[in-house]
Amino acid sequence: MNKANVIQELKALASEGMPEEPEVAAVAEEAAPEAEEGGKAKKAAPPEPRKNGLLEVDYARRGVHVDVQVAADQVVRAAEIVDAAGMTLEAVTGVDWINDKELEVVYDYAYTGGECFRVVVRARIPRDEANIPTITEVFAGANWHERETFDFFGINFEGHPQLEYLLLPEDCDFHPLLKDFKGC
Amino acid sequence: MSSQALSQNNERFEVNLGPQHPATHGVLRVKLLMDGEYIVDAEPVLGYIHRMHELMGENRTWAQFLPNMGRLDYLSALSYNLGYVELVEKMAGIEVPERAEYIRVITTEMNRISSHLLWFGAFVLDLGGFTPLLYAFTDREEILDLLESVTGARLTYCYYRFGGCYNDVEDEFLSGCLAFIKRLRARMPMYHNLVTKNVILRQRLERVGPVSAEMCRKYGATGPVLRGSGVNYDVRKNEPYSIYPELDFDVPVYHEGDSMARYMVRMDEIEQCMRIIEQAIAKIPSGPVMAEKVPKMIKPEPGDYYHAVEAARGTFSIRAVSDGKNQAYRMKLRSPTFSNLSLFQEASKGMLLADALALMGSLDLVIPEIDR
């Protein structure tokens, strides 16, 4: 497996449709000292939701090598990229960022054919319109993981062959890992 | 009887495979569509002992969540303990004393042997051989007694702490482990003569329930299932943690991909576990078993953290999201048998029901871990 290729392809995918922003980055650098002078005012502001793009993160600290955020309609292509590299799907899960009014869908991929390589692909979708395409066509094992994520977060995986409750009772009407879940 | 079966020229019928009573072990239901003795479709139905551990992870502190780790896979609870404490140590930057690392490896591997012994007994029991279970339980009992003497528990261990272990082990425990290994080594040929070489067992397992390496990859199967399909992948080797890099052991790999291959992988792993324990006991240094400075209240930096360990059934990993508070914002538990079982529906198509049970037994299911 060629790690560099996977990283490059994911990077290209994540930056698709995104404007190149070198100037903005420069402005941000200049702005930084000012904000420090401002002191607490900057700290009080809530952190911005992460923008799409690729990060090579500190493996020793975070436990993954590559962390990429893509648009919701790109998750299938991201799955195809890691599938072509011979990687396997470890898990699909969600995170409820209720303050940003967004849900995050997280895909964990690992390479089992040799040297350890872990990739996490994530996509953010609006909380009130939680739709994302299924990746069961690429990884058959995603079937149950996506059903579990549907159980816990109510995320609709479009095109899933059998989007029914898996772990929760078939007649339940709640999604327990949503942060506004108050018990049943 | 379903209307499908009653219609003319259609011998297909539905069967539910149990048990489903919450007090029984292995509460799994499989919805079978049968054509005579052959399986047309087998859909596992999960959730009978779902307890929502992931939500519990979000509403208690990092330390308070530790006892939950003994209640996922109750047959190899220490691997799960280890995965969780290592994750939190990674997040909080806690250094673990060397003696504690050795104790962790010794106890985890003892637990792995006991898990494989129980699987061996229960698997042969599923196939209709009652006696081997009793032999396996006498050996497993010795391990439980040994682990009870250090951890205080027989099944749902909660022995490791952030930064070390709850207490030190005595020399009697270490010598007891060595005596047990001597005993089990002498008994392994008996197991092989009694069971592995048994012609009935071989005919029930060889070429039954083949699972290809590609199918494992598509479904995310790990552990002995993956290694029985010819893939040399073990988190202890490929993504080393704790003191495993300092120990010399082999990863058993079989290429046939049938139920017999998975059986052989686990039997060989018992031998490798014994090697690991012997080396660890020979090398164990003296010293403290707890790190000196462990913060009482753990508040990791915001962000995502991921950690994987090799449990008895495959890769157990945790994805924790911290928002800087003393509780997790999200705690995802990735259990190996969840993925291992998910390939059953595809792998069992067209099989005889009796053979499918051999396949299912060879996947080594622990339902509380699948349902979480």
Short mmCIF file of N, CA and C in Angstrom, two decimals, chain A residues 23-158:
data_model
loop_
_atom_site.label_atom_id
_atom_site.label_comp_id
_atom_site.label_asym_id
_atom_site.label_seq_id
_atom_site.Cartn_x
_atom_site.Cartn_y
_atom_site.Cartn_z
N GLU A 23 -4.31 33.76 0.91
CA GLU A 23 -4.34 35.14 1.41
C GLU A 23 -5.04 35.22 2.77
N VAL A 24 -6.11 34.47 2.86
CA VAL A 24 -6.87 34.50 4.10
C VAL A 24 -5.98 34.01 5.26
N ALA A 25 -5.18 32.97 4.95
CA ALA A 25 -4.31 32.42 5.98
C ALA A 25 -3.32 33.49 6.45
N ALA A 26 -2.79 34.24 5.47
CA ALA A 26 -1.83 35.28 5.82
C ALA A 26 -2.49 36.33 6.71
N VAL A 27 -3.70 36.67 6.35
CA VAL A 27 -4.42 37.67 7.15
C VAL A 27 -4.60 37.17 8.58
N ALA A 28 -4.94 35.88 8.68
CA ALA A 28 -5.17 35.30 10.00
C ALA A 28 -3.91 35.41 10.86
N GLU A 29 -2.74 35.17 10.21
CA GLU A 29 -1.49 35.26 10.96
C GLU A 29 -1.27 36.67 11.50
N GLU A 30 -1.55 37.63 10.61
CA GLU A 30 -1.37 39.02 11.06
C GLU A 30 -2.33 39.36 12.19
N ALA A 31 -3.51 38.80 12.06
CA ALA A 31 -4.55 39.14 13.03
C ALA A 31 -4.26 38.53 14.41
N ALA A 32 -3.47 37.48 14.39
CA ALA A 32 -3.28 36.75 15.63
C ALA A 32 -2.75 37.58 16.81
N PRO A 33 -1.66 38.39 16.58
CA PRO A 33 -1.14 39.16 17.71
C PRO A 33 -2.19 40.11 18.29
N GLU A 34 -2.97 40.71 17.39
CA GLU A 34 -4.01 41.63 17.85
C GLU A 34 -4.95 40.95 18.83
N ALA A 35 -5.33 39.72 18.41
CA ALA A 35 -6.27 38.98 19.24
C ALA A 35 -5.67 38.72 20.62
N GLU A 36 -4.35 38.47 20.64
CA GLU A 36 -3.70 38.23 21.92
C GLU A 36 -3.78 39.47 22.81
N GLU A 37 -3.60 40.62 22.15
CA GLU A 37 -3.72 41.85 22.92
C GLU A 37 -5.13 41.97 23.49
N GLY A 38 -6.09 41.60 22.63
CA GLY A 38 -7.48 41.64 23.06
C GLY A 38 -7.71 40.75 24.27
N GLY A 39 -6.87 39.76 24.41
CA GLY A 39 -6.91 38.91 25.60
C GLY A 39 -8.16 38.05 25.67
N LYS A 40 -8.92 38.25 26.69
CA LYS A 40 -10.02 37.34 26.99
C LYS A 40 -11.14 37.36 25.95
N ALA A 41 -11.24 38.45 25.24
CA ALA A 41 -12.32 38.56 24.28
C ALA A 41 -12.27 37.40 23.30
N LYS A 42 -11.05 37.01 22.87
CA LYS A 42 -10.95 35.94 21.88
C LYS A 42 -11.27 34.59 22.52
N LYS A 43 -10.83 34.41 23.73
CA LYS A 43 -11.07 33.14 24.39
C LYS A 43 -12.55 32.86 24.58
N ALA A 44 -13.29 33.92 24.82
CA ALA A 44 -14.71 33.74 25.10
C ALA A 44 -15.49 33.29 23.87
N ALA A 45 -14.97 33.66 22.68
CA ALA A 45 -15.69 33.30 21.46
C ALA A 45 -15.65 31.78 21.28
N PRO A 46 -16.78 31.18 20.93
CA PRO A 46 -16.78 29.71 20.76
C PRO A 46 -15.91 29.32 19.58
N PRO A 47 -15.23 28.17 19.66
CA PRO A 47 -14.36 27.75 18.55
C PRO A 47 -15.20 27.48 17.31
N GLU A 48 -14.66 27.88 16.17
CA GLU A 48 -15.34 27.67 14.90
C GLU A 48 -15.37 26.17 14.60
N PRO A 49 -16.44 25.68 13.98
CA PRO A 49 -16.42 24.28 13.53
C PRO A 49 -15.29 24.08 12.52
N ARG A 50 -14.73 22.90 12.53
CA ARG A 50 -13.58 22.65 11.67
C ARG A 50 -13.96 22.71 10.20
N LYS A 51 -13.08 23.29 9.41
CA LYS A 51 -13.32 23.36 7.97
C LYS A 51 -12.90 22.05 7.32
N ASN A 52 -13.47 21.79 6.14
CA ASN A 52 -13.06 20.59 5.40
C ASN A 52 -11.58 20.69 5.04
N GLY A 53 -10.94 19.53 5.01
CA GLY A 53 -9.54 19.51 4.65
C GLY A 53 -8.83 18.39 5.36
N LEU A 54 -7.56 18.23 5.05
CA LEU A 54 -6.82 17.10 5.58
C LEU A 54 -5.78 17.56 6.61
N LEU A 55 -5.67 16.77 7.65
CA LEU A 55 -4.67 17.04 8.68
C LEU A 55 -3.84 15.78 8.85
N GLU A 56 -2.52 15.93 8.91
CA GLU A 56 -1.72 14.78 9.33
C GLU A 56 -1.47 15.00 10.81
N VAL A 57 -2.08 14.17 11.63
CA VAL A 57 -2.06 14.46 13.06
C VAL A 57 -0.97 13.66 13.75
N ASP A 58 -0.69 14.04 14.98
CA ASP A 58 0.35 13.41 15.77
C ASP A 58 -0.15 12.02 16.21
N TYR A 59 0.40 11.00 15.58
CA TYR A 59 -0.09 9.64 15.84
C TYR A 59 0.10 9.24 17.30
N ALA A 60 1.25 9.56 17.86
CA ALA A 60 1.54 9.12 19.23
C ALA A 60 0.52 9.68 20.22
N ARG A 61 -0.01 10.84 19.88
CA ARG A 61 -0.93 11.48 20.81
C ARG A 61 -2.38 11.14 20.49
N ARG A 62 -2.71 11.10 19.20
CA ARG A 62 -4.11 10.97 18.81
C ARG A 62 -4.50 9.55 18.41
N GLY A 63 -3.54 8.72 18.04
CA GLY A 63 -3.87 7.34 17.70
C GLY A 63 -4.26 7.13 16.24
N VAL A 64 -4.29 8.19 15.44
CA VAL A 64 -4.53 8.02 14.00
C VAL A 64 -3.46 8.79 13.24
N HIS A 65 -3.23 8.41 11.98
CA HIS A 65 -2.20 9.07 11.19
C HIS A 65 -2.75 10.23 10.37
N VAL A 66 -3.92 10.02 9.79
CA VAL A 66 -4.48 11.03 8.90
C VAL A 66 -5.93 11.28 9.30
N ASP A 67 -6.28 12.55 9.34
CA ASP A 67 -7.61 12.94 9.76
C ASP A 67 -8.14 13.87 8.67
N VAL A 68 -9.19 13.46 7.98
CA VAL A 68 -9.66 14.28 6.86
C VAL A 68 -11.15 14.55 7.01
N GLN A 69 -11.51 15.79 6.82
CA GLN A 69 -12.94 16.14 6.83
C GLN A 69 -13.38 16.48 5.42
N VAL A 70 -14.46 15.83 4.97
CA VAL A 70 -14.93 16.03 3.61
C VAL A 70 -16.39 16.45 3.66
N ALA A 71 -16.92 16.82 2.49
CA ALA A 71 -18.34 17.14 2.41
C ALA A 71 -19.14 15.85 2.46
N ALA A 72 -20.42 15.97 2.84
CA ALA A 72 -21.24 14.76 3.03
C ALA A 72 -21.33 13.92 1.76
N ASP A 73 -21.36 14.58 0.60
CA ASP A 73 -21.52 13.80 -0.63
C ASP A 73 -20.19 13.21 -1.12
N GLN A 74 -19.12 13.39 -0.35
CA GLN A 74 -17.82 12.84 -0.77
C GLN A 74 -17.43 11.59 0.02
N VAL A 75 -18.26 11.18 0.98
CA VAL A 75 -17.81 10.08 1.85
C VAL A 75 -17.69 8.77 1.07
N VAL A 76 -18.54 8.59 0.04
CA VAL A 76 -18.45 7.35 -0.73
C VAL A 76 -17.13 7.31 -1.50
N ARG A 77 -16.76 8.47 -2.07
CA ARG A 77 -15.49 8.49 -2.82
C ARG A 77 -14.30 8.32 -1.87
N ALA A 78 -14.42 8.88 -0.68
CA ALA A 78 -13.35 8.68 0.30
C ALA A 78 -13.23 7.20 0.63
N ALA A 79 -14.39 6.53 0.77
CA ALA A 79 -14.37 5.09 1.07
C ALA A 79 -13.73 4.32 -0.08
N GLU A 80 -14.02 4.75 -1.33
CA GLU A 80 -13.42 4.06 -2.48
C GLU A 80 -11.91 4.22 -2.50
N ILE A 81 -11.43 5.39 -2.09
CA ILE A 81 -9.98 5.62 -2.09
C ILE A 81 -9.30 4.68 -1.10
N VAL A 82 -9.84 4.58 0.11
CA VAL A 82 -9.19 3.71 1.11
C VAL A 82 -9.42 2.24 0.76
N ASP A 83 -10.55 1.94 0.12
CA ASP A 83 -10.82 0.56 -0.30
C ASP A 83 -9.79 0.12 -1.35
N ALA A 84 -9.52 1.02 -2.29
CA ALA A 84 -8.55 0.70 -3.34
C ALA A 84 -7.17 0.47 -2.76
N ALA A 85 -6.90 1.10 -1.62
CA ALA A 85 -5.59 0.93 -0.98
C ALA A 85 -5.55 -0.33 -0.12
N GLY A 86 -6.65 -1.09 -0.09
CA GLY A 86 -6.66 -2.34 0.66
C GLY A 86 -6.91 -2.17 2.14
N MET A 87 -7.51 -1.05 2.51
CA MET A 87 -7.76 -0.84 3.94
C MET A 87 -9.12 -1.41 4.34
N THR A 88 -9.32 -1.55 5.63
CA THR A 88 -10.57 -2.12 6.13
C THR A 88 -11.32 -1.10 6.97
N LEU A 89 -12.62 -1.30 7.08
CA LEU A 89 -13.46 -0.39 7.85
C LEU A 89 -13.53 -0.87 9.29
N GLU A 90 -13.10 -0.05 10.22
CA GLU A 90 -13.19 -0.47 11.63
C GLU A 90 -14.52 -0.09 12.24
N ALA A 91 -14.96 1.12 11.99
CA ALA A 91 -16.22 1.53 12.61
C ALA A 91 -16.77 2.77 11.91
N VAL A 92 -18.08 2.93 12.03
CA VAL A 92 -18.73 4.18 11.63
C VAL A 92 -19.45 4.66 12.88
N THR A 93 -19.35 5.94 13.16
CA THR A 93 -20.06 6.44 14.33
C THR A 93 -20.40 7.91 14.13
N GLY A 94 -21.02 8.48 15.11
CA GLY A 94 -21.41 9.88 15.01
C GLY A 94 -21.00 10.66 16.24
N VAL A 95 -21.04 11.97 16.12
CA VAL A 95 -20.85 12.86 17.27
C VAL A 95 -21.87 13.98 17.10
N ASP A 96 -22.53 14.32 18.19
CA ASP A 96 -23.54 15.39 18.13
C ASP A 96 -22.92 16.70 18.60
N TRP A 97 -22.66 17.62 17.65
CA TRP A 97 -22.14 18.95 18.04
C TRP A 97 -23.34 19.88 18.11
N ILE A 98 -24.02 19.81 19.23
CA ILE A 98 -25.32 20.50 19.31
C ILE A 98 -25.16 22.01 19.27
N ASN A 99 -24.03 22.53 19.78
CA ASN A 99 -23.84 23.99 19.77
C ASN A 99 -23.63 24.52 18.36
N ASP A 100 -23.06 23.69 17.48
CA ASP A 100 -22.90 24.10 16.08
C ASP A 100 -24.11 23.70 15.26
N LYS A 101 -25.11 23.08 15.89
CA LYS A 101 -26.30 22.55 15.20
C LYS A 101 -25.90 21.59 14.08
N GLU A 102 -24.86 20.77 14.36
CA GLU A 102 -24.38 19.84 13.35
C GLU A 102 -24.18 18.47 13.95
N LEU A 103 -24.29 17.45 13.08
CA LEU A 103 -23.91 16.10 13.46
C LEU A 103 -22.67 15.74 12.64
N GLU A 104 -21.79 15.00 13.27
CA GLU A 104 -20.59 14.59 12.57
C GLU A 104 -20.66 13.07 12.39
N VAL A 105 -20.39 12.59 11.20
CA VAL A 105 -20.30 11.15 10.96
C VAL A 105 -18.83 10.81 10.80
N VAL A 106 -18.36 9.82 11.56
CA VAL A 106 -16.93 9.52 11.60
C VAL A 106 -16.71 8.10 11.09
N TYR A 107 -15.80 7.95 10.14
CA TYR A 107 -15.45 6.64 9.59
C TYR A 107 -14.01 6.32 9.96
N ASP A 108 -13.81 5.20 10.63
CA ASP A 108 -12.45 4.81 10.99
C ASP A 108 -11.96 3.69 10.08
N TYR A 109 -10.84 3.93 9.40
CA TYR A 109 -10.26 2.92 8.53
C TYR A 109 -8.89 2.53 9.06
N ALA A 110 -8.55 1.25 8.86
CA ALA A 110 -7.23 0.79 9.28
C ALA A 110 -6.68 -0.13 8.20
N TYR A 111 -5.36 -0.23 8.17
CA TYR A 111 -4.71 -1.13 7.22
C TYR A 111 -4.28 -2.38 7.97
N THR A 112 -4.72 -3.56 7.52
CA THR A 112 -4.41 -4.79 8.25
C THR A 112 -3.38 -5.64 7.50
N GLY A 113 -2.84 -5.10 6.42
CA GLY A 113 -1.93 -5.92 5.62
C GLY A 113 -0.46 -5.74 5.96
N GLY A 114 -0.14 -4.94 6.94
CA GLY A 114 1.26 -4.71 7.26
C GLY A 114 1.40 -3.58 8.25
N GLU A 115 2.29 -2.66 7.93
CA GLU A 115 2.56 -1.57 8.86
C GLU A 115 1.29 -0.77 9.16
N CYS A 116 1.14 -0.45 10.43
CA CYS A 116 -0.09 0.19 10.89
C CYS A 116 -0.31 1.54 10.22
N PHE A 117 -1.51 1.76 9.74
CA PHE A 117 -1.88 3.04 9.13
C PHE A 117 -3.36 3.26 9.37
N ARG A 118 -3.69 4.31 10.08
CA ARG A 118 -5.09 4.59 10.40
C ARG A 118 -5.54 5.91 9.80
N VAL A 119 -6.70 5.87 9.18
CA VAL A 119 -7.26 7.07 8.56
C VAL A 119 -8.64 7.30 9.15
N VAL A 120 -8.92 8.51 9.53
CA VAL A 120 -10.29 8.82 9.94
C VAL A 120 -10.87 9.84 8.97
N VAL A 121 -12.04 9.51 8.45
CA VAL A 121 -12.75 10.40 7.53
C VAL A 121 -13.98 10.89 8.26
N ARG A 122 -14.21 12.19 8.20
CA ARG A 122 -15.39 12.72 8.89
C ARG A 122 -16.14 13.69 8.00
N ALA A 123 -17.44 13.78 8.24
CA ALA A 123 -18.27 14.71 7.47
C ALA A 123 -19.28 15.30 8.42
N ARG A 124 -19.56 16.59 8.21
CA ARG A 124 -20.55 17.25 9.07
C ARG A 124 -21.82 17.49 8.29
N ILE A 125 -22.95 17.23 8.95
CA ILE A 125 -24.24 17.45 8.30
C ILE A 125 -25.12 18.23 9.27
N PRO A 126 -26.07 19.02 8.72
CA PRO A 126 -26.94 19.79 9.62
C PRO A 126 -27.78 18.87 10.48
N ARG A 127 -28.03 19.29 11.70
CA ARG A 127 -28.74 18.46 12.66
C ARG A 127 -30.19 18.20 12.24
N ASP A 128 -30.82 19.23 11.66
CA ASP A 128 -32.24 19.07 11.33
C ASP A 128 -32.44 18.42 9.97
N GLU A 129 -31.37 18.15 9.25
CA GLU A 129 -31.48 17.49 7.95
C GLU A 129 -30.35 16.47 7.86
N ALA A 130 -30.44 15.46 8.71
CA ALA A 130 -29.29 14.55 8.88
C ALA A 130 -29.31 13.46 7.83
N ASN A 131 -28.90 13.80 6.63
CA ASN A 131 -28.83 12.81 5.54
C ASN A 131 -27.40 12.69 5.06
N ILE A 132 -26.98 11.47 4.78
CA ILE A 132 -25.64 11.24 4.25
C ILE A 132 -25.70 9.95 3.44
N PRO A 133 -24.96 9.86 2.33
CA PRO A 133 -25.04 8.63 1.54
C PRO A 133 -24.42 7.44 2.28
N THR A 134 -24.93 6.25 1.99
CA THR A 134 -24.39 5.05 2.62
C THR A 134 -23.11 4.61 1.90
N ILE A 135 -22.24 3.93 2.64
CA ILE A 135 -21.04 3.38 1.99
C ILE A 135 -21.11 1.85 1.95
N THR A 136 -22.32 1.29 2.12
CA THR A 136 -22.43 -0.17 2.13
C THR A 136 -22.04 -0.78 0.79
N GLU A 137 -22.16 0.00 -0.29
CA GLU A 137 -21.76 -0.53 -1.59
C GLU A 137 -20.26 -0.79 -1.64
N VAL A 138 -19.51 0.00 -0.89
CA VAL A 138 -18.05 -0.14 -0.90
C VAL A 138 -17.62 -1.14 0.17
N PHE A 139 -18.08 -0.92 1.39
CA PHE A 139 -17.75 -1.83 2.50
C PHE A 139 -19.05 -2.46 3.00
N ALA A 140 -19.21 -3.76 2.76
CA ALA A 140 -20.43 -4.42 3.19
C ALA A 140 -20.58 -4.34 4.71
N GLY A 141 -19.45 -4.31 5.41
CA GLY A 141 -19.51 -4.26 6.87
C GLY A 141 -20.08 -2.97 7.42
N ALA A 142 -20.19 -1.94 6.56
CA ALA A 142 -20.76 -0.67 7.03
C ALA A 142 -22.23 -0.81 7.34
N ASN A 143 -22.86 -1.86 6.81
CA ASN A 143 -24.30 -2.07 7.01
C ASN A 143 -24.68 -1.95 8.49
N TRP A 144 -24.07 -2.75 9.32
CA TRP A 144 -24.44 -2.73 10.74
C TRP A 144 -23.96 -1.47 11.44
N HIS A 145 -22.77 -1.01 11.08
CA HIS A 145 -22.26 0.21 11.73
C HIS A 145 -23.18 1.39 11.46
N GLU A 146 -23.67 1.48 10.21
CA GLU A 146 -24.56 2.60 9.88
C GLU A 146 -25.91 2.43 10.57
N ARG A 147 -26.38 1.19 10.67
CA ARG A 147 -27.64 0.98 11.40
C ARG A 147 -27.48 1.40 12.86
N GLU A 148 -26.33 1.07 13.45
CA GLU A 148 -26.09 1.46 14.84
C GLU A 148 -26.07 2.97 14.97
N THR A 149 -25.43 3.64 14.01
CA THR A 149 -25.37 5.10 14.05
C THR A 149 -26.77 5.69 13.87
N PHE A 150 -27.58 5.06 13.04
CA PHE A 150 -28.99 5.47 12.90
C PHE A 150 -29.72 5.30 14.23
N ASP A 151 -29.50 4.19 14.93
CA ASP A 151 -30.11 3.96 16.25
C ASP A 151 -29.81 5.12 17.19
N PHE A 152 -28.52 5.45 17.28
CA PHE A 152 -28.08 6.34 18.35
C PHE A 152 -28.27 7.81 18.00
N PHE A 153 -28.22 8.16 16.70
CA PHE A 153 -28.26 9.58 16.32
C PHE A 153 -29.40 9.93 15.38
N GLY A 154 -30.08 8.92 14.84
CA GLY A 154 -31.14 9.20 13.89
C GLY A 154 -30.65 9.70 12.55
N ILE A 155 -29.40 9.40 12.21
CA ILE A 155 -28.87 9.85 10.93
C ILE A 155 -29.41 8.95 9.82
N ASN A 156 -29.90 9.57 8.76
CA ASN A 156 -30.48 8.82 7.65
C ASN A 156 -29.39 8.53 6.62
N PHE A 157 -29.04 7.26 6.48
CA PHE A 157 -28.03 6.88 5.49
C PHE A 157 -28.77 6.56 4.19
N GLU A 158 -28.68 7.50 3.24
CA GLU A 158 -29.45 7.37 2.00
C GLU A 158 -28.95 6.18 1.19
#
